[in-house]
CSV table of C-alpha atoms in Angstrom, one decimal:
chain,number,residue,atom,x,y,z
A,262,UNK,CA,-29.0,-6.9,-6.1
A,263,UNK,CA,-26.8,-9.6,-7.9
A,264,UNK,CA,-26.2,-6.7,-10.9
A,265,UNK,CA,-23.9,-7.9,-13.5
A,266,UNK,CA,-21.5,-5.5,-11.6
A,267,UNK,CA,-21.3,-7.6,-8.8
A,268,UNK,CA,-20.1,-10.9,-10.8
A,269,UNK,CA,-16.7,-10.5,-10.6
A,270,UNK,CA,-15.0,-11.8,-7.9
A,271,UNK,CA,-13.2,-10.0,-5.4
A,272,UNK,CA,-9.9,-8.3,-5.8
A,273,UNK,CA,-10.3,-8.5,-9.4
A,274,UNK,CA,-9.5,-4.3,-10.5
A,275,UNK,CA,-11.2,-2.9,-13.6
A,276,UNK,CA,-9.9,-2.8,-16.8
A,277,UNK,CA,-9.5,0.2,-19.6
A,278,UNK,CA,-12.5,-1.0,-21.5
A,279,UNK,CA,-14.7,-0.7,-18.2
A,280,UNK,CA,-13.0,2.2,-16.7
A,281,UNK,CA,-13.8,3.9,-20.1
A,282,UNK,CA,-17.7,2.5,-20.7
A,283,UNK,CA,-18.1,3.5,-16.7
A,284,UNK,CA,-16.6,7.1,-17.7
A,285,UNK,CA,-19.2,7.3,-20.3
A,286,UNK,CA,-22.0,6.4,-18.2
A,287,UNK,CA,-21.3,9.1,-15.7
A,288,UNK,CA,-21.0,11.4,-18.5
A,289,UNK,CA,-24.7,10.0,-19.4
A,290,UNK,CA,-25.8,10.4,-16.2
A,291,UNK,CA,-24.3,14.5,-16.0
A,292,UNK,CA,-25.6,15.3,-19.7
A,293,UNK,CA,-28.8,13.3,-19.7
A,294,UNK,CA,-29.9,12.3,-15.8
A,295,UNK,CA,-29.8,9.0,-17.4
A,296,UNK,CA,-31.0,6.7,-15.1
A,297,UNK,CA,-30.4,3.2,-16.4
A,298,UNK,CA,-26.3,4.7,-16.7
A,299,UNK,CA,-26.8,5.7,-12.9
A,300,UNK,CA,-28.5,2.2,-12.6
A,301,UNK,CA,-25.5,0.5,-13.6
A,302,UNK,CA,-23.0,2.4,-11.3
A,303,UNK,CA,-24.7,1.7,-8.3
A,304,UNK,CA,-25.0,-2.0,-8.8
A,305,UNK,CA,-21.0,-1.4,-9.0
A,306,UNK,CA,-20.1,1.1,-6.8
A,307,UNK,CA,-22.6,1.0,-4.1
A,308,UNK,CA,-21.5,-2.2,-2.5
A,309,UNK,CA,-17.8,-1.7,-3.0
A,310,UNK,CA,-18.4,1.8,-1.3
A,311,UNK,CA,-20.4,-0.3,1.8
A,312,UNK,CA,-17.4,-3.0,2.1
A,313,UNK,CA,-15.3,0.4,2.4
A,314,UNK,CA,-17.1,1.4,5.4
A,315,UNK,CA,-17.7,-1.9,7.2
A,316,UNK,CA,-13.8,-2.0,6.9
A,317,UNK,CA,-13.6,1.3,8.4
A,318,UNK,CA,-15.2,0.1,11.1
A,319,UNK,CA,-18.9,1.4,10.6
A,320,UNK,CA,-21.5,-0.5,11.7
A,321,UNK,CA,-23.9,-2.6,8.5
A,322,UNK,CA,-27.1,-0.1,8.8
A,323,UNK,CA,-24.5,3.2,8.9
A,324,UNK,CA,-22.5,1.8,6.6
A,325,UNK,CA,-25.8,0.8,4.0
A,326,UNK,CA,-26.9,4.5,4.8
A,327,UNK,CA,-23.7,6.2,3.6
A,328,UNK,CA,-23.1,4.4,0.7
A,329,UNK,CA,-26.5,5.8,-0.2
A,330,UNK,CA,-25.5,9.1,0.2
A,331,UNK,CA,-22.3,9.0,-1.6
A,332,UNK,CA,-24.2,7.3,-4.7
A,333,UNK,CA,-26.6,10.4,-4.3
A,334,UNK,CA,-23.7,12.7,-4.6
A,335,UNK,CA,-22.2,10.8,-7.8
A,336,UNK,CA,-26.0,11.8,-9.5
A,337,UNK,CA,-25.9,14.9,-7.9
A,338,UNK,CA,-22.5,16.1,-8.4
A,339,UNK,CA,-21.9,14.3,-12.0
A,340,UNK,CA,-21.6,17.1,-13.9
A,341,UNK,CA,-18.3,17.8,-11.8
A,342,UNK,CA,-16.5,14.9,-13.4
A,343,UNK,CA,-13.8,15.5,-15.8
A,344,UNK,CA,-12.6,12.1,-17.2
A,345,UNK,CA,-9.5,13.6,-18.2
A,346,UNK,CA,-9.0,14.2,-14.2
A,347,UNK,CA,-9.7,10.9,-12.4
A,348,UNK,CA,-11.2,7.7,-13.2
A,349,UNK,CA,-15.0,6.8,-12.2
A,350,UNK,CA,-13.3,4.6,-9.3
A,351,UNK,CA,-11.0,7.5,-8.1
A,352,UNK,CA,-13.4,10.3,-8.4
A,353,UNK,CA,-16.0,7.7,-5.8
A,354,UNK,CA,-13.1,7.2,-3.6
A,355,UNK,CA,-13.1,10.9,-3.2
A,356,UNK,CA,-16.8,11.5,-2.4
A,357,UNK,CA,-16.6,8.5,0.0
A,358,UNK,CA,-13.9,9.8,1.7
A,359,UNK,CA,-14.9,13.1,2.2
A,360,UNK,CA,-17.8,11.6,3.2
A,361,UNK,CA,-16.3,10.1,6.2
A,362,UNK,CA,-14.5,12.8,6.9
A,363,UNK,CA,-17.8,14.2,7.5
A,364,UNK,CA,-19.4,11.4,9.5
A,365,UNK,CA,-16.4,9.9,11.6
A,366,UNK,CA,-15.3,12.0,14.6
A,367,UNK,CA,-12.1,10.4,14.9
A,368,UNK,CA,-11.0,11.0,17.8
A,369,UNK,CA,-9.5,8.2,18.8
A,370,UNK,CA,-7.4,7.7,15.9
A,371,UNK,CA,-4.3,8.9,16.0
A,372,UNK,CA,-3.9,11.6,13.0
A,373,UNK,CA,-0.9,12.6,11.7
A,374,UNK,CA,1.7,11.1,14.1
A,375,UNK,CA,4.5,13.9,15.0
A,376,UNK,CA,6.6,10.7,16.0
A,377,UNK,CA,6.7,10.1,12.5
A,378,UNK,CA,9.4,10.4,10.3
A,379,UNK,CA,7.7,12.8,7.7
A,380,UNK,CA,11.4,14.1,6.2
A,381,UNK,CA,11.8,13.4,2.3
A,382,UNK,CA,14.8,11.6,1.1
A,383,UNK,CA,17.4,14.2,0.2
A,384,UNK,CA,17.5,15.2,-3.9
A,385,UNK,CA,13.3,15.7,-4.2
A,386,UNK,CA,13.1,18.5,-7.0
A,387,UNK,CA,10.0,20.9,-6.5
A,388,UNK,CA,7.6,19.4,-8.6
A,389,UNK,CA,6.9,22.5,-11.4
A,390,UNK,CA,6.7,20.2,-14.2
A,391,UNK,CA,3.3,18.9,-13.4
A,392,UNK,CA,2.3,15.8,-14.1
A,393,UNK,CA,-1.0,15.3,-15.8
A,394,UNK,CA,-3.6,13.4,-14.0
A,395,UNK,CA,-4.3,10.4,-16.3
A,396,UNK,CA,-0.8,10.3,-16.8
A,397,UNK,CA,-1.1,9.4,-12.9
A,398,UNK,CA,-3.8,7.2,-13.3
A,399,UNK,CA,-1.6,5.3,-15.6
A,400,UNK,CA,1.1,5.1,-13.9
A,401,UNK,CA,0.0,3.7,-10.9
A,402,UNK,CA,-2.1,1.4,-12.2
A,403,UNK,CA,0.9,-0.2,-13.8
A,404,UNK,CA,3.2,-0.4,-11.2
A,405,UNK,CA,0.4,-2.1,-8.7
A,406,UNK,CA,0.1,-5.0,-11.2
A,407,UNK,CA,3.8,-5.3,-10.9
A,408,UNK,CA,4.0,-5.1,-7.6
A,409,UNK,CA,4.0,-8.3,-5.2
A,410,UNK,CA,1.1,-8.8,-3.2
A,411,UNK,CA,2.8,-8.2,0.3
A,412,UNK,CA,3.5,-4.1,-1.1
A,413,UNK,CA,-0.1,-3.6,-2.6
A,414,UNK,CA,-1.0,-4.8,1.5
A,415,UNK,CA,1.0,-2.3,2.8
A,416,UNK,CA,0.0,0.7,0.2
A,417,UNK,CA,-3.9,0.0,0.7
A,418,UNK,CA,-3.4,-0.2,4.9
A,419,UNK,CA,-1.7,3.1,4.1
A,420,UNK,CA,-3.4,5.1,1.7
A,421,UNK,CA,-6.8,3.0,1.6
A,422,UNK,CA,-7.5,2.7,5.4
A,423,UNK,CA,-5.7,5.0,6.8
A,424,UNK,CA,-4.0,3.6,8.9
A,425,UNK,CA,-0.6,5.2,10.7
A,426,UNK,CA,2.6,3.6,10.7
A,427,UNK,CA,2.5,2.6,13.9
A,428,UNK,CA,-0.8,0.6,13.2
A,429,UNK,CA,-0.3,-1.2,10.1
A,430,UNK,CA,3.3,-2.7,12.0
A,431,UNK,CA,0.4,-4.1,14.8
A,432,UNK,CA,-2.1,-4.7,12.3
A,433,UNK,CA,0.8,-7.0,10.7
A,434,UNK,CA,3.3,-7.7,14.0
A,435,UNK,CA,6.1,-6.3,11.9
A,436,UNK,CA,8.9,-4.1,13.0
A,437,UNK,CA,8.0,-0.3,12.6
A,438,UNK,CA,11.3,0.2,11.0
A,439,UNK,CA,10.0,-2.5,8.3
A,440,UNK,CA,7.1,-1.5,7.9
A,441,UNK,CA,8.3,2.3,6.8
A,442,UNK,CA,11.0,1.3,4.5
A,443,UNK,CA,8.9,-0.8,2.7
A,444,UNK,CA,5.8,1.9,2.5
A,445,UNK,CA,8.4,4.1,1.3
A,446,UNK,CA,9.9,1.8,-1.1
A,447,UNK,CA,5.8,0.6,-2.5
A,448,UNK,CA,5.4,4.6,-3.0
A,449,UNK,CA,8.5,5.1,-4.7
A,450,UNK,CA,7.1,3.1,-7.0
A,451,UNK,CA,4.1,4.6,-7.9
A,452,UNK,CA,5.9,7.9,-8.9
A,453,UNK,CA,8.2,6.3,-11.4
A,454,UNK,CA,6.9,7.3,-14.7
A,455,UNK,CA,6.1,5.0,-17.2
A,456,UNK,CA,9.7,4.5,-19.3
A,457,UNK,CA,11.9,6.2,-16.8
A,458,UNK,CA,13.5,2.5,-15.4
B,1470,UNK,CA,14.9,25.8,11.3
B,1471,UNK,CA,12.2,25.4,14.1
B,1472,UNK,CA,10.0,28.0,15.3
B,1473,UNK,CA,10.5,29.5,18.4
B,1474,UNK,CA,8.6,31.6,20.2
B,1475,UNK,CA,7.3,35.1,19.0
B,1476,UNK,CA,8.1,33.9,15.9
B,1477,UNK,CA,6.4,34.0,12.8
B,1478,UNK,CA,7.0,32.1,9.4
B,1479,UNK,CA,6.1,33.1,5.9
B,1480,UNK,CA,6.4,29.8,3.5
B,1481,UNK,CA,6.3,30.5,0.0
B,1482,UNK,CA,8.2,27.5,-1.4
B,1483,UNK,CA,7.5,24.8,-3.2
B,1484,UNK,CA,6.8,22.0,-0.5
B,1485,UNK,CA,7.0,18.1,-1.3
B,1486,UNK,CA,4.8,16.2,1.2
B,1487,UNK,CA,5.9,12.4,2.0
B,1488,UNK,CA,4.2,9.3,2.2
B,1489,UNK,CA,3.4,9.0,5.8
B,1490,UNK,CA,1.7,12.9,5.2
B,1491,UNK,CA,0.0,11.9,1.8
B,1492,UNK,CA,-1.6,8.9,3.5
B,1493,UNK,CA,-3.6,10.6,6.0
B,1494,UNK,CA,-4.3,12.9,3.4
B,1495,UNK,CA,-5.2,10.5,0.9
B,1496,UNK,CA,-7.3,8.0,3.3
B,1497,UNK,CA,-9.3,11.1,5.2
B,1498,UNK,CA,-7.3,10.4,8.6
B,1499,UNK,CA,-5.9,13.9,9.1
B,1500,UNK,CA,-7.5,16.7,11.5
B,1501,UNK,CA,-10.6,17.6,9.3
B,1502,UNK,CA,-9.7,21.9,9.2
B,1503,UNK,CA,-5.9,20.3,8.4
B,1504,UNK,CA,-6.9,18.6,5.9
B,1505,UNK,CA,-9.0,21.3,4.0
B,1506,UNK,CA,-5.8,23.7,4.2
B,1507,UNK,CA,-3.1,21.4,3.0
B,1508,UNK,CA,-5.7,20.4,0.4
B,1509,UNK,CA,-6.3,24.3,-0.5
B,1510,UNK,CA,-2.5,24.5,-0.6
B,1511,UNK,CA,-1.5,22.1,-2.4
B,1512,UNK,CA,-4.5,22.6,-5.5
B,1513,UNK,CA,-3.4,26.4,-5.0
B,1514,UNK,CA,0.4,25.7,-6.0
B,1515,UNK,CA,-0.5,23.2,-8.4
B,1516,UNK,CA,0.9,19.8,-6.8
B,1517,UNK,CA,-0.7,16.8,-7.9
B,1518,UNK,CA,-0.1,14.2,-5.2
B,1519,UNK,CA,-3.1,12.0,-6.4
B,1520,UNK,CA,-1.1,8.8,-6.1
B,1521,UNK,CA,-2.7,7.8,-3.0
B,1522,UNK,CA,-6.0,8.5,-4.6
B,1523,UNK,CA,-5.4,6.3,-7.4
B,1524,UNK,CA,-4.8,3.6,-5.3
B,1525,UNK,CA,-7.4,3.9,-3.0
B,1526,UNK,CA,-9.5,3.6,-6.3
B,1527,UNK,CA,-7.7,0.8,-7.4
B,1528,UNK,CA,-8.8,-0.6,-3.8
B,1529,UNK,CA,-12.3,0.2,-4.0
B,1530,UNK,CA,-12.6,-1.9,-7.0
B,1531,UNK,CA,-11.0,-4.7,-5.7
B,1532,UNK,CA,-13.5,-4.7,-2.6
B,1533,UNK,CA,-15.6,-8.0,-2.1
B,1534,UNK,CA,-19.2,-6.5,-2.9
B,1535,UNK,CA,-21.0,-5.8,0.4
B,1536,UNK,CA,-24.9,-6.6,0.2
B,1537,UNK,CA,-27.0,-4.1,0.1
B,1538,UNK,CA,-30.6,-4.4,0.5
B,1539,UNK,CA,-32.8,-4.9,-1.6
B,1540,UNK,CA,-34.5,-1.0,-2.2
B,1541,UNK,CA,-31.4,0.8,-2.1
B,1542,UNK,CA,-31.0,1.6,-5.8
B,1543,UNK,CA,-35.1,3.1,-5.6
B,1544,UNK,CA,-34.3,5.2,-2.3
B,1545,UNK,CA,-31.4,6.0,-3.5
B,1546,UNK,CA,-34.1,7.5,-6.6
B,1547,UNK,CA,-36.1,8.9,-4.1
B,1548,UNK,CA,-33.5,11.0,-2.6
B,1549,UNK,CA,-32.3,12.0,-6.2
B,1550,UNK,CA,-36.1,13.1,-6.8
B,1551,UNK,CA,-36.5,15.0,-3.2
B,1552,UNK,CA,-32.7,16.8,-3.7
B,1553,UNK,CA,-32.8,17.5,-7.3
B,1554,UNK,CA,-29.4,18.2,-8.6
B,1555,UNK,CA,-26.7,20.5,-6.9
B,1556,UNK,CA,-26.3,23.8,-8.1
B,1557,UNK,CA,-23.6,25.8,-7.8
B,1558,UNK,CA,-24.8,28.1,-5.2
B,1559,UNK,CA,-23.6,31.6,-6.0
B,1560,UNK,CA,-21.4,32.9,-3.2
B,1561,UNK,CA,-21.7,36.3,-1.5
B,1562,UNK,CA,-18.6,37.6,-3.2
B,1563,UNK,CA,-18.3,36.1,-6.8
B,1564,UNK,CA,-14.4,36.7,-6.8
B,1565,UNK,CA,-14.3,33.4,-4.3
B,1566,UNK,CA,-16.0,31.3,-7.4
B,1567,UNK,CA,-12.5,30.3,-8.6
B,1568,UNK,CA,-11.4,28.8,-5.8
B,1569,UNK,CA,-11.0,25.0,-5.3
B,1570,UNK,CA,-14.0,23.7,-5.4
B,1571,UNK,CA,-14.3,22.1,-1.7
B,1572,UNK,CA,-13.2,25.2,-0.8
B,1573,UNK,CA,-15.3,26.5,-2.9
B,1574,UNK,CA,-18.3,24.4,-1.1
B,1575,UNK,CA,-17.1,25.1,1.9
B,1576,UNK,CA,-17.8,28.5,1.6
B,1577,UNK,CA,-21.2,28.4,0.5
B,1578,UNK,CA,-22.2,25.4,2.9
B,1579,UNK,CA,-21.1,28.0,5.7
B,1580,UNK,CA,-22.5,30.5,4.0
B,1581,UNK,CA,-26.2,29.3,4.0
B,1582,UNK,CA,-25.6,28.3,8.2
B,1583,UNK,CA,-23.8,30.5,9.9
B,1584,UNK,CA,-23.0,33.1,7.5
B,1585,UNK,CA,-20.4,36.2,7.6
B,1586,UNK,CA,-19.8,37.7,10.7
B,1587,UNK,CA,-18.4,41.5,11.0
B,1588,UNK,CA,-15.4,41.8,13.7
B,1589,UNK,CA,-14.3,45.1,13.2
B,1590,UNK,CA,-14.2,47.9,10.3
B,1591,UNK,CA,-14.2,46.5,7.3
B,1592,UNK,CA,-13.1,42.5,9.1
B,1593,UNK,CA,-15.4,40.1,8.4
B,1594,UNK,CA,-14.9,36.1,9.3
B,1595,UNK,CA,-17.1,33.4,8.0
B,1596,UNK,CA,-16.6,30.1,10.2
B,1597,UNK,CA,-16.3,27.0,7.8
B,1598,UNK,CA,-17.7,24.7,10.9
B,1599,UNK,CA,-14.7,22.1,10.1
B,1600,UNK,CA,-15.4,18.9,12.3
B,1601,UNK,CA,-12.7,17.9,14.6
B,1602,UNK,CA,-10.8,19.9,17.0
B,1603,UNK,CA,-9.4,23.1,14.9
B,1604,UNK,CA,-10.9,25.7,13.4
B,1605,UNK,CA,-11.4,26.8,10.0
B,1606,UNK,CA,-12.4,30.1,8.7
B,1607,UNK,CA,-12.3,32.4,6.2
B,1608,UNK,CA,-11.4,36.2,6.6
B,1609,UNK,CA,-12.1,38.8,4.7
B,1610,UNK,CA,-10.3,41.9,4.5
B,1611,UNK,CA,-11.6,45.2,2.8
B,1612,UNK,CA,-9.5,47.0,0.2
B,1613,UNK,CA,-6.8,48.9,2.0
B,1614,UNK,CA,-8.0,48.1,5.6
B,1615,UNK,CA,-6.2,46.3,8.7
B,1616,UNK,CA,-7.3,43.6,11.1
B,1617,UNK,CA,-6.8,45.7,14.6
B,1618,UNK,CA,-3.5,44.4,16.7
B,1619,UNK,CA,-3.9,41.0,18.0
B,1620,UNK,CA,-2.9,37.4,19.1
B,1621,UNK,CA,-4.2,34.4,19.1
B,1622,UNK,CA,-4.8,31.7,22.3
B,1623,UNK,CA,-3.4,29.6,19.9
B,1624,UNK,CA,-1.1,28.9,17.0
B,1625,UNK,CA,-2.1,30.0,13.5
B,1626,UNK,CA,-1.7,28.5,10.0
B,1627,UNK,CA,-3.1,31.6,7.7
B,1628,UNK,CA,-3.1,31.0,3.9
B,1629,UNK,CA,-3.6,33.7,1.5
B,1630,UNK,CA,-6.6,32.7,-0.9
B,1631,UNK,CA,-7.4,35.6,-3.2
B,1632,UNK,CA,-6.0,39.2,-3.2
B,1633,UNK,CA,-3.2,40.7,-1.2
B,1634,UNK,CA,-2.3,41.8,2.3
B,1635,UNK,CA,1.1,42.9,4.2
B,1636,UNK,CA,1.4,41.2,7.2
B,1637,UNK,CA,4.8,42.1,9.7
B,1638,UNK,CA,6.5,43.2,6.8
B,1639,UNK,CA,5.8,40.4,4.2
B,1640,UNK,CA,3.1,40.4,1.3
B,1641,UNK,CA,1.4,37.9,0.9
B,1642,UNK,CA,-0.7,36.6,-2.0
B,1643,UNK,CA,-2.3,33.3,-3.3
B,1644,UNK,CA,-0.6,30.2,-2.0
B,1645,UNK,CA,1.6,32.1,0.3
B,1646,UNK,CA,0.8,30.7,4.2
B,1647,UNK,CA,2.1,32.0,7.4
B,1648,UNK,CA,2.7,30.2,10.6
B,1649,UNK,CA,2.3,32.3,13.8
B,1650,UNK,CA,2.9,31.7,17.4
B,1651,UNK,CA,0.2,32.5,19.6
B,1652,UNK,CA,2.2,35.8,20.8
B,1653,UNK,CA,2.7,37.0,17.8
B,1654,UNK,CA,0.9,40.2,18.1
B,1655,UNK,CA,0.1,41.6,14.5
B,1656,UNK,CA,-2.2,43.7,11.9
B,1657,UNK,CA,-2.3,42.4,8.5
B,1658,UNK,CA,-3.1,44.9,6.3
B,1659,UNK,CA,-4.8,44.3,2.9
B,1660,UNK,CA,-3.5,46.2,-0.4
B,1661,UNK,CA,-5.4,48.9,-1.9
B,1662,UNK,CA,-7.9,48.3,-4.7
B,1663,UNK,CA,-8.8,44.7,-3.7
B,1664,UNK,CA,-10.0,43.0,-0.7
B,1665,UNK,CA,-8.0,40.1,1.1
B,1666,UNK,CA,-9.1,37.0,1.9
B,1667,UNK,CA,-7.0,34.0,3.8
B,1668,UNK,CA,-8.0,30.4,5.4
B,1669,UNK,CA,-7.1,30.5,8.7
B,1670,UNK,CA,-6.7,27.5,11.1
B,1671,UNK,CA,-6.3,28.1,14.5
B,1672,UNK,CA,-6.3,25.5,17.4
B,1673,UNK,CA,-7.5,26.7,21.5
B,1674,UNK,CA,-3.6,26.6,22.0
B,1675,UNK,CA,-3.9,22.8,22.8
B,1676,UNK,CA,-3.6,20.6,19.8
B,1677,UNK,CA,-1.3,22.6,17.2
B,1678,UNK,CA,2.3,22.0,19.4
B,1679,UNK,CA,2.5,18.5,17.7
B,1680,UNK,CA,0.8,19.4,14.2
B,1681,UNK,CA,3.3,22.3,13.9
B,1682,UNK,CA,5.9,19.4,14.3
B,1683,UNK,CA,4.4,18.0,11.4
B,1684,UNK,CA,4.9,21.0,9.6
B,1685,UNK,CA,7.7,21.9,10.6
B,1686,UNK,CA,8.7,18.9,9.5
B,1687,UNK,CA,7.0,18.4,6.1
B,1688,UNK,CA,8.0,21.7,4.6
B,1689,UNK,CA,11.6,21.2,6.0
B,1690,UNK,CA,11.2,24.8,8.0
């Protein structure tokens, strides 16, 4: 392949200039079928997707053959993007998980754990005032480039990988009890809105 | 409050799900049928919890490129030219067209393969073939008709999707989700002039003792 959109080196995240011109390429590819757009994404997205996979533990020919699919969806399914919902990158994640939702029986993973401590900290309001999606998008964004390295680990075991509680404290050989503050504390985070520190 | 037996549970308020919840959400590692409802509910009442969803994007980004080979991008044409785009495939009863849309698709991916079964007068059930060990379906209820007497062998998470129906002496309408204990005997009734429809989830009476802890749990009953 060796796209322009697989120069940059790994871990590197998009920026606004990119998120926007990939935004407007899906919006090509929805309005026109535009294939060079569609062209572009894939050399982007298709290997990312595949590194998803493998991590997930599928094998290189299963994983190859999904991320074909899931591209197929983005052309099939891009006149279902709404920019002012998701960004290109968030919108994939979605197909591709959904996809393995699909394809993975997962019975051997544990799903949600009842052992788990799933009770909110005390003083949670009901969320009625909505909070816009971008603003989300924002947001987040933001507080992962401030966050240190060992917290971005622990949110993408988490959220990324799926991976319980219970696993990421093997995964890492820390105490459970660390490992769920810290989660916790990462997540917090991400729902403090831009201004409110 | 925890359920005890013979008990059923209406749940109308607002529920805040945590990070441990949000993460098997986010990351696809909940029970597949589970995973469609609380996604259901949560669009249905208007939560945004897409945090984890922006990170996992934020993630996929940051991937090291996997190789693929070298024909993908033209079979990946190929498949575009033999599938043509999606349409939005009508469903057999247009008032379900404003519902989420993976509900949405549920609906009419079940609908093409199995396809609406009548139980009863006026009862029909369309099995959404969820992967995994629950079930998910949809039943419909007919304007001013009741869903005979019955239990279930196992428990039940029921969520109210479009219309309204009385159910042992609540109403329930969109967003509004019952938990019921397998002996729950009961008739939910739907309200004149419209038809009811609700998502159930039901488990063989095996799996749902330590997902109702969950529940329990995450919307503090």
């Amino acid at each position: 392949m060796g796209g322009k959109g697989n120069s940059k080196p790994a871990g590197e995240t998009l920026g606004d200039a990119e998120r926007t011109r990939f935004a407007d390429l899906l919006v090509a590819v929805a309005e026109r079928q535009d294939r060079q757009a569609f062209a572009e994404l894939f050399a982007y997205y298709a290997p990312r997707v595949k590194s998803y996979l493998l991590r997930l533990g599928a094998d290189s020919a299963l994983a190859e053959e999904i991320a074909q699919d899931v591209m197929v969806t983005v052309w099939r399914k891009a006149g279902l993007f709404d920019r002012v919902q998701a960004s290109v990158s968030t919108w994939i994640f979605r197909i591709a998980r959904n996809r393995r939702i699909d394809l993975f029986r997962r019975s051997k993973r544990p799903e949600l754990d009842p052992e788990e401590e799933m009770i909110l900290p005390s003083g949670v309001e009901a969320p009625d005032a909505r909070i816009e999606a971008m603003e989300t998008e924002a947001r987040v964004r933001a507080a992962m480039k401030d966050l240190p390295e060992e917290q971005i680990l622990l949110l993408k075991l988490a959220f990324y990988e799926g991976l319980s509680h219970s696993e990421i404290a093997a995964r890492l050989g820390a105490p459970l009890g660390t490992v769920k503050s810290r989660i916790r504390l990462a997540f917090a985070k991400m729902k403090v809105r831009l201004g409110d520190e | 409050m925890f359920l005890t037996d013979a008990e059923m549970i209406k749940v109308t308020q607002q529920a805040e799900l945590n990070e441990s919840t949000l993460a098997a959400l986010a990351s696809g590692r909940a029970e597949p049928a589970l995973d469609l409802f609380l996604d259901v509910l949560m669009k249905m009442r208007g939560i945004l919890e897409s945090e984890g969803e922006v990170i996992s994007g934020v993630a996929l980004e940051g991937e090291d490129p996997a190789e693929m080979s070298v024909d993908a991008l033209a079979m990946a044409f190929a498949a575009i030219e033999r599938g043509g785009l999606a349409r939005q495939r009508a469903l057999a009863y247009p008032e379900l067209s404003v519902l989420p849309a993976r509900l949405r698709e549920a609906i009419a991916s079940a609908e093409s393969r199995s396809g609406w079964k009548t139980i009863g007068l006026g009862i029909r059930t369309l099995d959404l073939g969820a992967a995994g060990e629950l079930k998910a379906e949809i039943v419909r209820v007919a304007p001013g008709m009741t869903v005979p007497r019955h239990t279930h062998k196992g428990r039940e998470l029921t969520l109210c999707i479009h219309g309204e129906y009385m159910d042992s002496g609540a109403v329930y309408g969109p967003g509004d989700f019952s938990i019921r204990d397998p002996s729950i005997h009961h008739e939910p009734k739907a309200l004149e002039g419209a038809p009811a429809y609700a998502l159930a989830v039901t488990d063989a009476g095996l799996k749902f003792d330590g997902l109702l802890g969950v529940f329990q749990k995450v919307f503090g009953l």
